Amino acid sequence: MLDFEYAKALAEVVLDTTCSEKEREVRLECSTQIFGRANAYLKKGFLPDVVEAFFVRKMKGLPLVSTKQDMQDFLKVSTPHYFGGKFTVSNIPYYSEEEELLLWSETSLRGPLITAGYERYMELFKKILPQKAEQINFL
């Protein structure tokens, strides 16, 4: 399915008559790089549904990208900020909670999460994977 979503995103960029050639090039580069990142997540063994949701979320922000600076912001990894004893997200239009969930999952494999990190991880897990969260029946 990821390949289909990538093809769809490329077609939308190529067929967009409202953007300049420069914008089109920047958007195509963004699409390619995010597709590469999504494939890297798949190779690490992450759930395909979450990886695809990350890719789709990022592609929804693609029409907002028109400059190299936008491209740099778009390509930033979706990491939360720790403030006031809890994790918060940036309110940049390119932020992906799905990618943040992938990062929390990877981080949790490296060692125990602090309480605020665990709470954020569970919040995202329940939001993005509600059926799996019900099956696991978190305390």
Backbone as JSON Lines, residues from 0, in Angstrom:
{"i":0,"aa":"M","n":[0.81,-1.21,0.0],"ca":[0.0,0.0,0.0],"c":[0.85,1.26,0.0]}
{"i":1,"aa":"L","n":[2.02,1.21,0.64],"ca":[2.88,2.39,0.68],"c":[3.27,2.82,-0.73]}
{"i":2,"aa":"D","n":[3.58,1.84,-1.58],"ca":[3.94,2.16,-2.97],"c":[2.79,2.87,-3.68]}
{"i":3,"aa":"F","n":[1.57,2.43,-3.43],"ca":[0.39,3.07,-4.03],"c":[0.27,4.51,-3.55]}
{"i":4,"aa":"E","n":[0.44,4.73,-2.24],"ca":[0.34,6.09,-1.69],"c":[1.43,6.99,-2.26]}
{"i":5,"aa":"Y","n":[2.62,6.43,-2.46],"ca":[3.72,7.19,-3.04],"c":[3.4,7.57,-4.48]}
{"i":6,"aa":"A","n":[2.91,6.62,-5.26],"ca":[2.55,6.89,-6.65],"c":[1.46,7.96,-6.72]}
{"i":7,"aa":"K","n":[0.5,7.86,-5.82],"ca":[-0.59,8.85,-5.76],"c":[-0.03,10.24,-5.44]}
{"i":8,"aa":"A","n":[0.88,10.31,-4.48],"ca":[1.47,11.59,-4.1],"c":[2.26,12.19,-5.27]}
{"i":9,"aa":"L","n":[3.04,11.36,-5.96],"ca":[3.81,11.85,-7.11],"c":[2.88,12.37,-8.2]}
{"i":10,"aa":"A","n":[1.82,11.63,-8.47],"ca":[0.87,12.06,-9.5],"c":[0.23,13.39,-9.14]}
{"i":11,"aa":"E","n":[-0.13,13.57,-7.88],"ca":[-0.73,14.83,-7.45],"c":[0.23,15.99,-7.65]}
{"i":12,"aa":"V","n":[1.5,15.78,-7.34],"ca":[2.49,16.85,-7.51],"c":[2.69,17.16,-8.99]}
{"i":13,"aa":"V","n":[2.87,16.14,-9.79],"ca":[3.12,16.33,-11.22],"c":[1.94,16.99,-11.91]}
{"i":14,"aa":"L","n":[0.73,16.63,-11.52],"ca":[-0.47,17.15,-12.19],"c":[-0.97,18.47,-11.61]}
{"i":15,"aa":"D","n":[-0.33,18.96,-10.56],"ca":[-0.76,20.21,-9.93],"c":[-0.42,21.39,-10.84]}
{"i":16,"aa":"T","n":[-1.43,22.05,-11.35],"ca":[-1.22,23.17,-12.27],"c":[-1.12,24.51,-11.53]}
{"i":17,"aa":"T","n":[-1.28,24.49,-10.22],"ca":[-1.26,25.75,-9.46],"c":[0.13,26.09,-8.92]}
{"i":18,"aa":"C","n":[1.09,25.2,-9.07],"ca":[2.42,25.48,-8.52],"c":[3.43,25.74,-9.63]}
{"i":19,"aa":"S","n":[4.51,26.42,-9.26],"ca":[5.58,26.69,-10.23],"c":[6.44,25.45,-10.4]}
{"i":20,"aa":"E","n":[7.31,25.49,-11.39],"ca":[8.22,24.36,-11.64],"c":[9.16,24.16,-10.45]}
{"i":21,"aa":"K","n":[9.59,25.26,-9.85],"ca":[10.49,25.19,-8.69],"c":[9.78,24.52,-7.5]}
{"i":22,"aa":"E","n":[8.53,24.92,-7.27],"ca":[7.75,24.31,-6.2],"c":[7.56,22.81,-6.46]}
{"i":23,"aa":"R","n":[7.31,22.48,-7.71],"ca":[7.11,21.08,-8.08],"c":[8.37,20.26,-7.77]}
{"i":24,"aa":"E","n":[9.53,20.8,-8.12],"ca":[10.8,20.1,-7.85],"c":[11.0,19.88,-6.36]}
{"i":25,"aa":"V","n":[10.72,20.92,-5.57],"ca":[10.89,20.83,-4.11],"c":[9.93,19.78,-3.55]}
{"i":26,"aa":"R","n":[8.71,19.78,-4.01],"ca":[7.71,18.83,-3.52],"c":[8.03,17.39,-3.93]}
{"i":27,"aa":"L","n":[8.54,17.22,-5.14],"ca":[8.94,15.88,-5.56],"c":[10.1,15.36,-4.71]}
{"i":28,"aa":"E","n":[11.05,16.24,-4.4],"ca":[12.17,15.85,-3.55],"c":[11.67,15.48,-2.15]}
{"i":29,"aa":"C","n":[10.74,16.26,-1.62],"ca":[10.16,15.94,-0.3],"c":[9.48,14.58,-0.32]}
{"i":30,"aa":"S","n":[8.69,14.34,-1.35],"ca":[7.98,13.06,-1.47],"c":[8.95,11.89,-1.49]}
{"i":31,"aa":"T","n":[10.01,12.04,-2.27],"ca":[11.0,10.97,-2.4],"c":[11.7,10.71,-1.07]}
{"i":32,"aa":"Q","n":[12.08,11.77,-0.37],"ca":[12.78,11.58,0.9],"c":[11.88,10.98,1.97]}
{"i":33,"aa":"I","n":[10.63,11.41,2.03],"ca":[9.71,10.86,3.03],"c":[9.39,9.4,2.69]}
{"i":34,"aa":"F","n":[9.28,9.09,1.41],"ca":[9.08,7.69,1.0],"c":[10.26,6.83,1.45]}
{"i":35,"aa":"G","n":[11.46,7.36,1.28],"ca":[12.66,6.64,1.74],"c":[12.65,6.42,3.24]}
{"i":36,"aa":"R","n":[12.24,7.45,3.99],"ca":[12.16,7.32,5.45],"c":[11.12,6.28,5.84]}
{"i":37,"aa":"A","n":[9.97,6.31,5.15],"ca":[8.91,5.34,5.44],"c":[9.41,3.92,5.17]}
{"i":38,"aa":"N","n":[10.12,3.72,4.09],"ca":[10.66,2.4,3.79],"c":[11.68,1.96,4.83]}
{"i":39,"aa":"A","n":[12.46,2.9,5.34],"ca":[13.42,2.57,6.4],"c":[12.68,2.11,7.65]}
{"i":40,"aa":"Y","n":[11.56,2.77,7.96],"ca":[10.75,2.33,9.11],"c":[10.21,0.92,8.89]}
{"i":41,"aa":"L","n":[9.77,0.64,7.66],"ca":[9.27,-0.71,7.36],"c":[10.38,-1.76,7.53]}
{"i":42,"aa":"K","n":[11.57,-1.43,7.06],"ca":[12.69,-2.37,7.18],"c":[13.07,-2.64,8.63]}
{"i":43,"aa":"K","n":[12.79,-1.67,9.5],"ca":[13.05,-1.86,10.93],"c":[11.98,-2.72,11.59]}
{"i":44,"aa":"G","n":[10.91,-3.01,10.86],"ca":[9.88,-3.9,11.38],"c":[8.67,-3.21,11.99]}
{"i":45,"aa":"F","n":[8.51,-1.92,11.75],"ca":[7.34,-1.22,12.28],"c":[6.07,-1.66,11.56]}
{"i":46,"aa":"L","n":[4.95,-1.51,12.24],"ca":[3.66,-1.9,11.66],"c":[3.41,-1.12,10.37]}
{"i":47,"aa":"P","n":[3.14,-1.82,9.27],"ca":[2.89,-1.15,8.0],"c":[1.75,-0.12,8.07]}
{"i":48,"aa":"D","n":[0.71,-0.39,8.85],"ca":[-0.4,0.55,8.96],"c":[0.05,1.89,9.54]}
{"i":49,"aa":"V","n":[0.92,1.84,10.53],"ca":[1.4,3.08,11.16],"c":[2.35,3.81,10.21]}
{"i":50,"aa":"V","n":[3.2,3.07,9.53],"ca":[4.14,3.68,8.58],"c":[3.37,4.35,7.45]}
{"i":51,"aa":"E","n":[2.36,3.66,6.94],"ca":[1.56,4.25,5.87],"c":[0.81,5.49,6.36]}
{"i":52,"aa":"A","n":[0.28,5.43,7.57],"ca":[-0.42,6.59,8.13],"c":[0.54,7.78,8.28]}
{"i":53,"aa":"F","n":[1.79,7.5,8.68],"ca":[2.81,8.56,8.75],"c":[3.01,9.17,7.37]}
{"i":54,"aa":"F","n":[3.19,8.33,6.35],"ca":[3.44,8.82,5.0],"c":[2.27,9.66,4.5]}
{"i":55,"aa":"V","n":[1.06,9.16,4.68],"ca":[-0.13,9.88,4.23],"c":[-0.25,11.23,4.94]}
{"i":56,"aa":"R","n":[0.0,11.23,6.26],"ca":[-0.07,12.49,7.03],"c":[0.93,13.51,6.48]}
{"i":57,"aa":"K","n":[2.16,13.05,6.22],"ca":[3.17,13.97,5.7],"c":[2.75,14.5,4.32]}
{"i":58,"aa":"M","n":[2.2,13.64,3.49],"ca":[1.83,14.06,2.15],"c":[0.69,15.08,2.17]}
{"i":59,"aa":"K","n":[-0.13,15.05,3.21],"ca":[-1.2,16.05,3.32],"c":[-0.62,17.45,3.49]}
{"i":60,"aa":"G","n":[0.56,17.55,4.08],"ca":[1.2,18.85,4.27],"c":[2.02,19.3,3.07]}
{"i":61,"aa":"L","n":[2.18,18.44,2.1],"ca":[3.03,18.74,0.94],"c":[2.61,19.99,0.16]}
{"i":62,"aa":"P","n":[1.33,20.26,-0.04],"ca":[0.95,21.48,-0.77],"c":[1.41,22.78,-0.09]}
{"i":63,"aa":"L","n":[1.76,22.71,1.18],"ca":[2.24,23.9,1.89],"c":[3.72,24.16,1.63]}
{"i":64,"aa":"V","n":[4.41,23.22,1.01],"ca":[5.84,23.35,0.75],"c":[6.06,24.07,-0.57]}
{"i":65,"aa":"S","n":[6.76,25.2,-0.5],"ca":[7.03,25.91,-1.75],"c":[8.47,26.44,-1.84]}
{"i":66,"aa":"T","n":[9.2,26.43,-0.74],"ca":[10.58,26.93,-0.74],"c":[11.53,25.88,-0.16]}
{"i":67,"aa":"K","n":[12.82,26.14,-0.31],"ca":[13.83,25.24,0.28],"c":[13.7,25.22,1.81]}
{"i":68,"aa":"Q","n":[13.38,26.38,2.41],"ca":[13.2,26.44,3.86],"c":[12.0,25.59,4.27]}
{"i":69,"aa":"D","n":[10.91,25.69,3.51],"ca":[9.74,24.84,3.77],"c":[10.14,23.37,3.69]}
{"i":70,"aa":"M","n":[10.97,23.05,2.7],"ca":[11.41,21.67,2.52],"c":[12.2,21.19,3.74]}
{"i":71,"aa":"Q","n":[13.08,22.04,4.25],"ca":[13.85,21.67,5.44],"c":[12.92,21.41,6.62]}
{"i":72,"aa":"D","n":[11.92,22.28,6.79],"ca":[10.95,22.1,7.89],"c":[10.13,20.84,7.68]}
{"i":73,"aa":"F","n":[9.72,20.6,6.45],"ca":[8.9,19.43,6.11],"c":[9.64,18.14,6.42]}
{"i":74,"aa":"L","n":[10.93,18.12,6.14],"ca":[11.72,16.89,6.3],"c":[12.19,16.64,7.72]}
{"i":75,"aa":"K","n":[11.97,17.59,8.62],"ca":[12.37,17.37,10.02],"c":[11.59,16.19,10.6]}
{"i":76,"aa":"V","n":[12.3,15.41,11.4],"ca":[11.67,14.28,12.07],"c":[10.71,14.83,13.13]}
{"i":77,"aa":"S","n":[9.57,14.21,13.27],"ca":[8.52,14.67,14.19],"c":[8.83,14.27,15.63]}
{"i":78,"aa":"T","n":[9.66,15.06,16.28],"ca":[10.03,14.8,17.67],"c":[9.31,15.78,18.59]}
{"i":79,"aa":"P","n":[8.87,15.3,19.74],"ca":[8.18,16.19,20.69],"c":[9.19,17.0,21.5]}
{"i":80,"aa":"H","n":[8.69,18.0,22.21],"ca":[9.52,18.83,23.08],"c":[9.12,18.56,24.52]}
{"i":81,"aa":"Y","n":[10.11,18.51,25.39],"ca":[9.85,18.28,26.81],"c":[9.77,19.64,27.49]}
{"i":82,"aa":"F","n":[8.62,19.94,28.08],"ca":[8.41,21.24,28.71],"c":[7.44,21.08,29.87]}
{"i":83,"aa":"G","n":[7.83,21.57,31.02],"ca":[6.94,21.54,32.18],"c":[6.59,20.14,32.65]}
{"i":84,"aa":"G","n":[7.53,19.21,32.51],"ca":[7.29,17.86,33.0],"c":[6.48,16.97,32.07]}
{"i":85,"aa":"K","n":[6.21,17.45,30.85],"ca":[5.49,16.61,29.9],"c":[5.97,16.91,28.48]}
{"i":86,"aa":"F","n":[5.61,16.03,27.6],"ca":[6.0,16.19,26.2],"c":[4.88,16.89,25.44]}
{"i":87,"aa":"T","n":[5.28,17.87,24.64],"ca":[4.33,18.59,23.79],"c":[4.85,18.53,22.36]}
{"i":88,"aa":"V","n":[3.98,18.82,21.43],"ca":[4.38,18.78,20.02],"c":[4.51,20.19,19.49]}
{"i":89,"aa":"S","n":[5.32,20.31,18.46],"ca":[5.43,21.58,17.76],"c":[4.14,21.77,16.99]}
{"i":90,"aa":"N","n":[3.75,22.99,16.82],"ca":[2.55,23.19,16.0],"c":[2.95,23.58,14.59]}
{"i":91,"aa":"I","n":[3.95,22.9,14.07],"ca":[4.29,23.09,12.67],"c":[3.32,22.25,11.83]}
{"i":92,"aa":"P","n":[2.98,22.73,10.66],"ca":[1.96,22.04,9.87],"c":[2.41,20.67,9.34]}
{"i":93,"aa":"Y","n":[3.7,20.37,9.45],"ca":[4.2,19.12,8.89],"c":[4.38,18.04,9.94]}
{"i":94,"aa":"Y","n":[3.97,18.29,11.17],"ca":[4.18,17.35,12.27],"c":[3.32,16.11,12.09]}
{"i":95,"aa":"S","n":[3.89,14.95,12.4],"ca":[3.16,13.69,12.27],"c":[3.19,12.93,13.59]}
{"i":96,"aa":"E","n":[2.03,12.8,14.22],"ca":[1.95,12.01,15.45],"c":[2.3,10.55,15.19]}
{"i":97,"aa":"E","n":[2.01,10.09,13.99],"ca":[2.33,8.71,13.64],"c":[3.84,8.49,13.67]}
{"i":98,"aa":"E","n":[4.59,9.46,13.15],"ca":[6.05,9.32,13.19],"c":[6.54,9.41,14.63]}
{"i":99,"aa":"E","n":[5.94,10.29,15.42],"ca":[6.33,10.37,16.83],"c":[6.11,9.03,17.52]}
{"i":100,"aa":"L","n":[5.0,8.35,17.22],"ca":[4.75,7.03,17.79],"c":[5.84,6.04,17.38]}
{"i":101,"aa":"L","n":[6.25,6.08,16.12],"ca":[7.33,5.21,15.67],"c":[8.61,5.48,16.46]}
{"i":102,"aa":"L","n":[8.89,6.75,16.7],"ca":[10.1,7.11,17.44],"c":[10.03,6.66,18.9]}
{"i":103,"aa":"W","n":[8.86,6.82,19.52],"ca":[8.7,6.35,20.9],"c":[8.89,4.84,20.96]}
{"i":104,"aa":"S","n":[8.35,4.15,19.99],"ca":[8.48,2.69,19.95],"c":[9.95,2.29,19.87]}
{"i":105,"aa":"E","n":[10.67,2.94,18.98],"ca":[12.1,2.64,18.83],"c":[12.88,2.99,20.1]}
{"i":106,"aa":"T","n":[12.55,4.12,20.69],"ca":[13.23,4.56,21.92],"c":[12.98,3.58,23.06]}
{"i":107,"aa":"S","n":[11.76,3.08,23.15],"ca":[11.41,2.17,24.25],"c":[12.19,0.85,24.17]}
{"i":108,"aa":"L","n":[12.65,0.5,22.98],"ca":[13.44,-0.72,22.83],"c":[14.86,-0.55,23.36]}
{"i":109,"aa":"R","n":[15.3,0.69,23.43],"ca":[16.67,0.96,23.88],"c":[16.79,1.04,25.39]}
{"i":110,"aa":"G","n":[15.68,1.22,26.06],"ca":[15.71,1.31,27.52],"c":[14.39,1.83,28.03]}
{"i":111,"aa":"P","n":[14.22,1.83,29.34],"ca":[12.94,2.29,29.9],"c":[12.72,3.78,29.64]}
{"i":112,"aa":"L","n":[11.47,4.13,29.41],"ca":[11.1,5.53,29.19],"c":[10.84,6.19,30.54]}
{"i":113,"aa":"I","n":[11.1,7.49,30.61],"ca":[10.7,8.23,31.8],"c":[9.18,8.27,31.83]}
{"i":114,"aa":"T","n":[8.61,8.59,32.95],"ca":[7.15,8.56,33.11],"c":[6.44,9.39,32.05]}
{"i":115,"aa":"A","n":[6.91,10.62,31.83],"ca":[6.27,11.49,30.84],"c":[6.37,10.89,29.44]}
{"i":116,"aa":"G","n":[7.49,10.26,29.13],"ca":[7.66,9.62,27.83],"c":[6.73,8.44,27.66]}
{"i":117,"aa":"Y","n":[6.61,7.63,28.71],"ca":[5.71,6.48,28.67],"c":[4.26,6.95,28.48]}
{"i":118,"aa":"E","n":[3.88,8.0,29.2],"ca":[2.5,8.51,29.09],"c":[2.22,9.02,27.68]}
{"i":119,"aa":"R","n":[3.18,9.72,27.09],"ca":[3.0,10.22,25.73],"c":[2.92,9.05,24.74]}
{"i":120,"aa":"Y","n":[3.77,8.07,24.92],"ca":[3.78,6.87,24.08],"c":[2.41,6.19,24.12]}
{"i":121,"aa":"M","n":[1.88,6.0,25.31],"ca":[0.58,5.33,25.46],"c":[-0.55,6.18,24.88]}
{"i":122,"aa":"E","n":[-0.47,7.5,25.09],"ca":[-1.48,8.4,24.53],"c":[-1.54,8.25,23.01]}
{"i":123,"aa":"L","n":[-0.38,8.26,22.36],"ca":[-0.33,8.13,20.91],"c":[-0.76,6.73,20.46]}
{"i":124,"aa":"F","n":[-0.32,5.72,21.19],"ca":[-0.68,4.34,20.84],"c":[-2.2,4.18,20.85]}
{"i":125,"aa":"K","n":[-2.83,4.67,21.9],"ca":[-4.29,4.54,22.01],"c":[-5.01,5.35,20.93]}
{"i":126,"aa":"K","n":[-4.44,6.48,20.56],"ca":[-5.06,7.34,19.56],"c":[-4.91,6.77,18.15]}
{"i":127,"aa":"I","n":[-3.72,6.26,17.84],"ca":[-3.42,5.82,16.49],"c":[-3.79,4.35,16.26]}
{"i":128,"aa":"L","n":[-3.69,3.55,17.31],"ca":[-4.0,2.12,17.21],"c":[-5.04,1.72,18.27]}
{"i":129,"aa":"P","n":[-6.24,2.3,18.23],"ca":[-7.22,2.05,19.29],"c":[-7.63,0.59,19.43]}
{"i":130,"aa":"Q","n":[-7.75,-0.13,18.32],"ca":[-8.16,-1.54,18.41],"c":[-7.06,-2.39,19.05]}
{"i":131,"aa":"K","n":[-5.82,-2.13,18.71],"ca":[-4.72,-2.88,19.32],"c":[-4.6,-2.53,20.8]}
{"i":132,"aa":"A","n":[-4.83,-1.26,21.14],"ca":[-4.77,-0.84,22.54],"c":[-5.85,-1.57,23.35]}
{"i":133,"aa":"E","n":[-7.03,-1.73,22.77],"ca":[-8.1,-2.47,23.45],"c":[-7.72,-3.93,23.66]}
{"i":134,"aa":"Q","n":[-7.12,-4.53,22.65],"ca":[-6.7,-5.93,22.74],"c":[-5.67,-6.13,23.85]}
{"i":135,"aa":"I","n":[-4.76,-5.17,23.96],"ca":[-3.7,-5.27,24.97],"c":[-4.25,-4.96,26.35]}
{"i":136,"aa":"N","n":[-5.29,-4.11,26.39],"ca":[-5.94,-3.74,27.65],"c":[-4.95,-3.11,28.64]}
{"i":137,"aa":"F","n":[-4.46,-1.92,28.26],"ca":[-3.52,-1.2,29.12],"c":[-4.16,-0.86,30.45]}
{"i":138,"aa":"L","n":[-3.35,-0.85,31.47],"ca":[-3.83,-0.51,32.82],"c":[-4.14,0.96,32.91]}
